[in-house]
Amino acid sequence: MKGKSFKDIIRSIPPVVFMLVAMIVIFAIIEPRYLSARNFRNILLQCVPLMIMAFAQTIVILTEGIDMSLNAVVNIVTVLTVWLALKGVPLPVGMLISVLVAIVIGVVKGFFVSKFSLPPFIVSYGMQNIVNSIALLLTGGASIYFASELYRAFTKTVFIVPNNVWVAALMFVLTYLMLKRTKLGANIRALGGNPESLTLAGVNPGRSLIKAYAFAGFLTGVAGLMMLCRVESGQPIVANGLEFQSVAATVLGGTSLRHGKGNVTGTILGVLLIQVIQNGLNICGVPAIYQSVSTGGIVLAAIIVNALITSRKAKA
């Protein structure tokens, strides 16, 4: 058997990789400071909550769903943890309770989607409003604070890598193994690709869907804790907007909105691309008022290019 040609190797590389390299080169040319080790460390630190959120979004999208309430769950986790601490609950216990609440929210969403055959977008949008309202009620619409050294423990470095990046790596491994090596992972892919096969195999599709949303809830809860450790306060709107970025990162990473095709490895690349763009615009001095539109435009263009390249590969 002949080895792969250089052309075949290039074709096998996901388009997002070339986009990521191109963005880094462009920003490095505009601002040489962009290539500093400190800046790359900042990129890793900043992308952790979004990355774990995007793992959760990937799971939901693999079931042919979409979850617009991930930001609200992150918000409530930061708020509830601090609110409980202010009420005298030890911070680690409050963190555990908050993650359990995130899982319960995931179960509720999965139940309504599976039991009543409601569109995931509608269910998650409704849940987003409910959870965000609770977060605002708990805080009176303002940030709440509880001082603790535990926050900084997650930004300290072990083997050159910040601890919260290790947490993201652990969430990646858990999600990857769940999708690739477990029955639940196979069922999740079947939910998006061929749900009828689950019924024929004697598997309850509704139960599998609820488990998928529960796992996504767990991941989002952890993302909320990482956000809390980053901002060191309970903020009821801190993650607003990240739900859209998690969808964009998942799609950029190669996960299809249909047919249950995709993987969390690609999602990592999608998140890095978005964070590289945001960081690059910031370090190059682009005014904040223009950063959102610039990021949105670049990401939209990247998604279109990714779709065109993927389509051409499929036809080849």
Coordinates of C-alpha atoms in Angstrom, one line a residue:
M1 CA 0.0 0.0 0.0
K2 CA 1.4 3.3 -1.0
G3 CA 1.8 6.1 1.5
K4 CA -0.3 9.2 1.4
S5 CA 0.8 12.0 -0.9
F6 CA 1.5 15.4 0.4
K7 CA -1.8 16.6 -1.2
D8 CA -3.7 13.9 0.7
I9 CA -2.1 14.9 4.0
I10 CA -3.0 18.5 3.4
R11 CA -6.6 17.6 2.6
S12 CA -6.8 15.5 5.8
I13 CA -6.0 18.6 8.0
P14 CA -9.2 20.3 9.3
P15 CA -9.7 23.7 7.7
V16 CA -9.9 25.3 11.2
V17 CA -6.2 24.5 11.6
F18 CA -5.2 26.7 8.6
M19 CA -7.5 29.5 9.8
L20 CA -5.9 29.3 13.3
V21 CA -2.4 29.5 11.9
A22 CA -3.4 32.4 9.5
M23 CA -4.9 34.5 12.3
I24 CA -1.8 34.0 14.5
V25 CA 0.5 35.0 11.6
I26 CA -1.6 38.1 10.7
F27 CA -1.7 39.3 14.4
A28 CA 2.0 38.6 14.8
I29 CA 2.8 40.8 11.8
I30 CA 0.6 43.6 13.0
E31 CA 1.8 43.4 16.6
P32 CA 5.0 41.4 17.4
R33 CA 4.1 41.3 21.1
Y34 CA 1.4 38.9 20.1
L35 CA 3.9 36.0 20.0
S36 CA 5.1 36.4 23.6
A37 CA 4.8 33.4 25.9
R38 CA 2.8 35.6 28.3
N39 CA 0.2 36.4 25.7
F40 CA -0.3 32.7 24.8
R41 CA -0.7 31.9 28.5
N42 CA -3.4 34.5 28.7
I43 CA -5.1 33.0 25.7
L44 CA -5.2 29.6 27.5
L45 CA -6.4 31.1 30.7
Q46 CA -9.2 33.1 29.0
C47 CA -10.5 30.3 26.9
V48 CA -11.0 27.7 29.6
P49 CA -14.7 28.5 30.5
L50 CA -15.7 28.7 26.9
M51 CA -13.9 25.6 26.0
I52 CA -15.7 23.5 28.6
M53 CA -19.0 25.1 27.6
A54 CA -18.2 24.2 24.0
F55 CA -17.7 20.5 25.0
A56 CA -21.2 20.6 26.5
Q57 CA -22.6 22.3 23.3
T58 CA -20.9 19.6 21.2
I59 CA -22.7 16.9 23.0
V60 CA -26.1 18.6 22.6
I61 CA -25.4 19.3 18.9
L62 CA -24.5 15.7 18.3
T63 CA -28.0 14.8 19.3
E64 CA -29.2 17.3 16.7
G65 CA -30.1 19.8 19.3
I66 CA -28.8 23.2 20.3
D67 CA -28.5 24.7 23.8
M68 CA -28.9 28.4 24.2
S69 CA -29.0 28.3 28.0
L70 CA -25.4 27.3 28.7
N71 CA -24.5 30.9 29.5
A72 CA -27.3 31.1 32.0
V73 CA -26.1 27.9 33.8
V74 CA -22.6 29.4 34.0
N75 CA -24.1 32.6 35.4
I76 CA -26.1 30.8 38.1
V77 CA -23.2 28.6 39.1
T78 CA -21.0 31.7 39.8
V79 CA -23.9 33.4 41.6
L80 CA -25.2 30.5 43.6
T81 CA -21.7 29.4 44.8
V82 CA -20.9 32.9 46.2
W83 CA -24.5 33.3 47.5
L84 CA -24.2 30.1 49.5
A85 CA -20.7 31.1 50.8
L86 CA -22.2 34.4 52.0
K87 CA -24.9 32.3 53.8
G88 CA -22.2 30.3 55.7
V89 CA -21.8 27.3 53.4
P90 CA -18.2 26.3 52.9
L91 CA -17.0 27.3 49.5
P92 CA -16.1 23.7 48.3
V93 CA -19.5 22.5 49.4
G94 CA -21.2 25.4 47.6
M95 CA -19.2 24.5 44.4
L96 CA -20.5 21.0 44.6
I97 CA -24.1 22.1 45.1
S98 CA -23.8 24.5 42.2
V99 CA -22.6 21.7 39.8
L100 CA -25.4 19.4 41.0
V101 CA -27.9 22.2 40.2
A102 CA -26.3 22.5 36.7
I103 CA -26.9 18.8 36.2
V104 CA -30.5 19.1 37.4
I105 CA -31.1 21.9 34.9
G106 CA -29.7 19.7 32.2
V107 CA -32.0 16.8 33.2
V108 CA -35.0 19.2 33.1
K109 CA -34.1 20.3 29.6
G110 CA -33.6 16.8 28.4
F111 CA -36.9 15.7 30.0
F112 CA -38.9 18.4 28.2
V113 CA -37.2 17.8 24.9
S114 CA -37.6 14.0 25.0
K115 CA -41.0 13.7 26.8
F116 CA -42.9 16.4 24.8
S117 CA -40.8 16.4 21.6
L118 CA -40.2 20.1 22.0
P119 CA -37.5 21.8 19.9
P120 CA -34.3 22.0 21.9
F121 CA -33.8 25.6 20.9
I122 CA -37.1 26.6 22.4
V123 CA -36.7 24.6 25.6
S124 CA -33.2 26.0 26.2
Y125 CA -34.2 29.6 25.3
G126 CA -37.0 29.4 27.9
M127 CA -34.6 27.9 30.4
Q128 CA -32.1 30.6 29.7
N129 CA -34.6 33.3 30.7
I130 CA -35.7 31.4 33.8
V131 CA -32.2 30.7 35.1
N132 CA -30.9 34.2 34.3
S133 CA -33.9 35.7 36.2
I134 CA -33.1 33.6 39.2
A135 CA -29.4 34.7 39.1
L136 CA -30.5 38.3 38.9
L137 CA -33.0 37.9 41.8
L138 CA -30.3 36.3 44.0
T139 CA -27.9 39.2 43.4
G140 CA -30.3 42.1 43.1
G141 CA -28.9 42.6 39.6
A142 CA -25.3 43.3 40.8
S143 CA -22.2 41.3 41.4
I144 CA -21.7 39.6 44.8
Y145 CA -18.3 38.9 46.4
F146 CA -16.8 36.4 48.7
A147 CA -13.0 36.5 49.3
S148 CA -11.2 33.2 49.1
E149 CA -7.7 31.9 48.1
L150 CA -9.4 28.9 46.5
Y151 CA -10.1 30.9 43.4
R152 CA -6.4 31.6 42.8
A153 CA -5.5 28.0 43.3
F154 CA -7.0 27.3 39.9
T155 CA -4.8 29.9 38.2
K156 CA -1.5 28.7 39.7
T157 CA 0.8 26.7 37.5
V158 CA 1.7 23.1 37.7
F159 CA 4.3 21.8 35.1
I160 CA 4.2 25.1 33.3
V161 CA 0.4 24.8 32.7
P162 CA -2.2 26.7 34.8
N163 CA -4.4 24.5 36.9
N164 CA -7.6 25.6 35.2
V165 CA -6.2 24.4 31.9
W166 CA -5.6 21.0 33.5
V167 CA -9.2 21.0 34.5
A168 CA -10.2 21.7 30.9
A169 CA -7.9 18.9 29.8
L170 CA -9.6 16.6 32.2
M171 CA -13.1 17.6 30.9
F172 CA -11.8 16.9 27.4
V173 CA -10.6 13.4 28.3
L174 CA -13.9 12.6 30.1
T175 CA -16.0 13.8 27.2
Y176 CA -13.8 12.1 24.6
L177 CA -13.9 8.8 26.4
M178 CA -17.6 9.1 27.0
L179 CA -18.3 9.7 23.3
K180 CA -15.8 7.1 22.0
R181 CA -15.8 4.3 24.5
T182 CA -19.1 4.1 26.2
K183 CA -22.6 3.0 25.3
L184 CA -24.0 6.4 26.2
G185 CA -21.6 8.0 23.6
A186 CA -22.8 5.6 20.9
N187 CA -26.4 6.4 21.8
I188 CA -25.7 10.2 21.6
R189 CA -24.3 9.8 18.1
A190 CA -27.3 7.6 17.1
L191 CA -29.7 10.3 18.4
G192 CA -28.3 12.6 15.8
G193 CA -27.6 10.1 13.1
N194 CA -30.2 7.4 13.3
P195 CA -32.5 7.5 16.3
E196 CA -34.7 4.7 15.0
S197 CA -31.8 2.3 15.4
L198 CA -31.9 2.9 19.2
T199 CA -35.5 1.8 19.4
L200 CA -34.8 -1.2 17.3
A201 CA -31.9 -2.1 19.6
G202 CA -34.2 -1.9 22.7
V203 CA -32.7 1.4 23.9
N204 CA -34.9 4.2 25.2
P205 CA -34.0 7.3 23.1
G206 CA -35.6 9.6 25.7
R207 CA -33.6 8.3 28.5
S208 CA -30.4 8.6 26.4
L209 CA -31.2 12.2 25.6
I210 CA -31.8 13.1 29.2
K211 CA -28.4 11.5 30.1
A212 CA -26.8 13.5 27.3
Y213 CA -28.2 16.8 28.7
A214 CA -27.2 15.8 32.2
F215 CA -23.6 15.2 31.1
A216 CA -23.7 18.6 29.3
G217 CA -25.0 20.1 32.5
F218 CA -22.1 18.7 34.5
L219 CA -19.6 20.2 32.0
T220 CA -21.4 23.5 32.1
G221 CA -21.3 23.5 35.9
V222 CA -17.6 23.0 35.8
A223 CA -17.3 25.8 33.3
G224 CA -19.2 28.0 35.7
L225 CA -16.7 27.1 38.5
M226 CA -13.8 28.0 36.2
M227 CA -15.5 31.3 35.4
L228 CA -16.0 32.0 39.1
C229 CA -12.3 31.4 39.8
R230 CA -11.4 33.7 37.0
V231 CA -13.6 36.7 38.0
E232 CA -13.6 35.9 41.7
S233 CA -17.3 37.0 42.1
G234 CA -20.8 35.9 41.4
Q235 CA -21.9 37.8 38.3
P236 CA -25.4 37.2 36.9
I237 CA -24.5 38.2 33.3
V238 CA -20.8 37.2 33.2
A239 CA -21.3 34.5 30.5
N240 CA -23.9 36.2 28.3
G241 CA -22.9 35.8 24.7
L242 CA -20.8 32.8 25.3
E243 CA -23.7 30.5 24.3
F244 CA -23.4 31.8 20.7
Q245 CA -19.6 31.4 20.8
S246 CA -19.9 27.8 22.0
V247 CA -22.1 27.0 18.9
A248 CA -19.7 28.8 16.6
A249 CA -16.7 27.0 18.1
T250 CA -18.4 23.6 17.8
V251 CA -19.3 24.2 14.1
L252 CA -15.9 25.6 13.3
G253 CA -14.4 22.4 14.9
G254 CA -16.2 20.3 12.3
T255 CA -19.3 19.1 14.3
S256 CA -22.3 19.0 12.0
L257 CA -25.6 20.5 13.1
R258 CA -27.2 17.3 11.7
H259 CA -26.4 13.6 11.5
G260 CA -24.5 13.3 14.8
K261 CA -21.1 13.8 13.2
G262 CA -18.3 15.6 15.0
N263 CA -15.8 15.4 17.9
V264 CA -14.5 17.4 20.8
T265 CA -11.0 17.5 19.4
G266 CA -12.2 19.8 16.7
T267 CA -14.1 21.8 19.2
I268 CA -10.8 22.7 21.0
L269 CA -9.5 24.2 17.7
G270 CA -12.7 26.1 17.2
V271 CA -12.5 27.7 20.7
L272 CA -8.8 28.5 20.2
L273 CA -9.6 30.2 16.9
I274 CA -12.3 32.4 18.5
Q275 CA -10.0 33.3 21.5
V276 CA -7.1 34.0 19.2
I277 CA -9.2 36.5 17.2
Q278 CA -10.5 38.2 20.3
N279 CA -7.1 38.4 21.9
G280 CA -5.5 39.6 18.7
L281 CA -8.0 42.4 18.3
N282 CA -7.5 43.5 21.9
I283 CA -3.7 43.4 21.8
C284 CA -3.7 45.2 18.4
G285 CA -5.6 48.1 20.0
V286 CA -8.9 47.7 18.2
P287 CA -11.5 49.8 20.2
A288 CA -13.9 47.6 22.3
I289 CA -16.9 49.1 20.4
Y290 CA -15.6 47.5 17.2
Q291 CA -14.3 44.2 18.6
S292 CA -17.7 42.4 18.7
V293 CA -18.6 43.2 15.1
S294 CA -15.0 42.4 14.0
T295 CA -15.0 39.0 15.9
G296 CA -18.5 38.2 14.6
G297 CA -17.6 39.0 11.0
I298 CA -14.3 37.0 11.1
V299 CA -16.0 34.0 12.8
L300 CA -18.9 34.1 10.3
A301 CA -16.4 34.2 7.4
A302 CA -14.5 31.3 8.9
I303 CA -17.6 29.2 9.3
I304 CA -18.6 29.9 5.6
V305 CA -15.1 29.0 4.4
N306 CA -15.1 25.9 6.6
A307 CA -18.5 24.8 5.2
L308 CA -17.3 25.3 1.6
I309 CA -14.1 23.4 2.1
T310 CA -15.9 20.6 3.9
S311 CA -18.5 20.4 1.1
R312 CA -15.8 20.2 -1.5
K313 CA -14.0 17.4 0.3
A314 CA -17.2 15.5 0.6
K315 CA -17.8 15.7 -3.1
A316 CA -14.2 14.8 -4.0

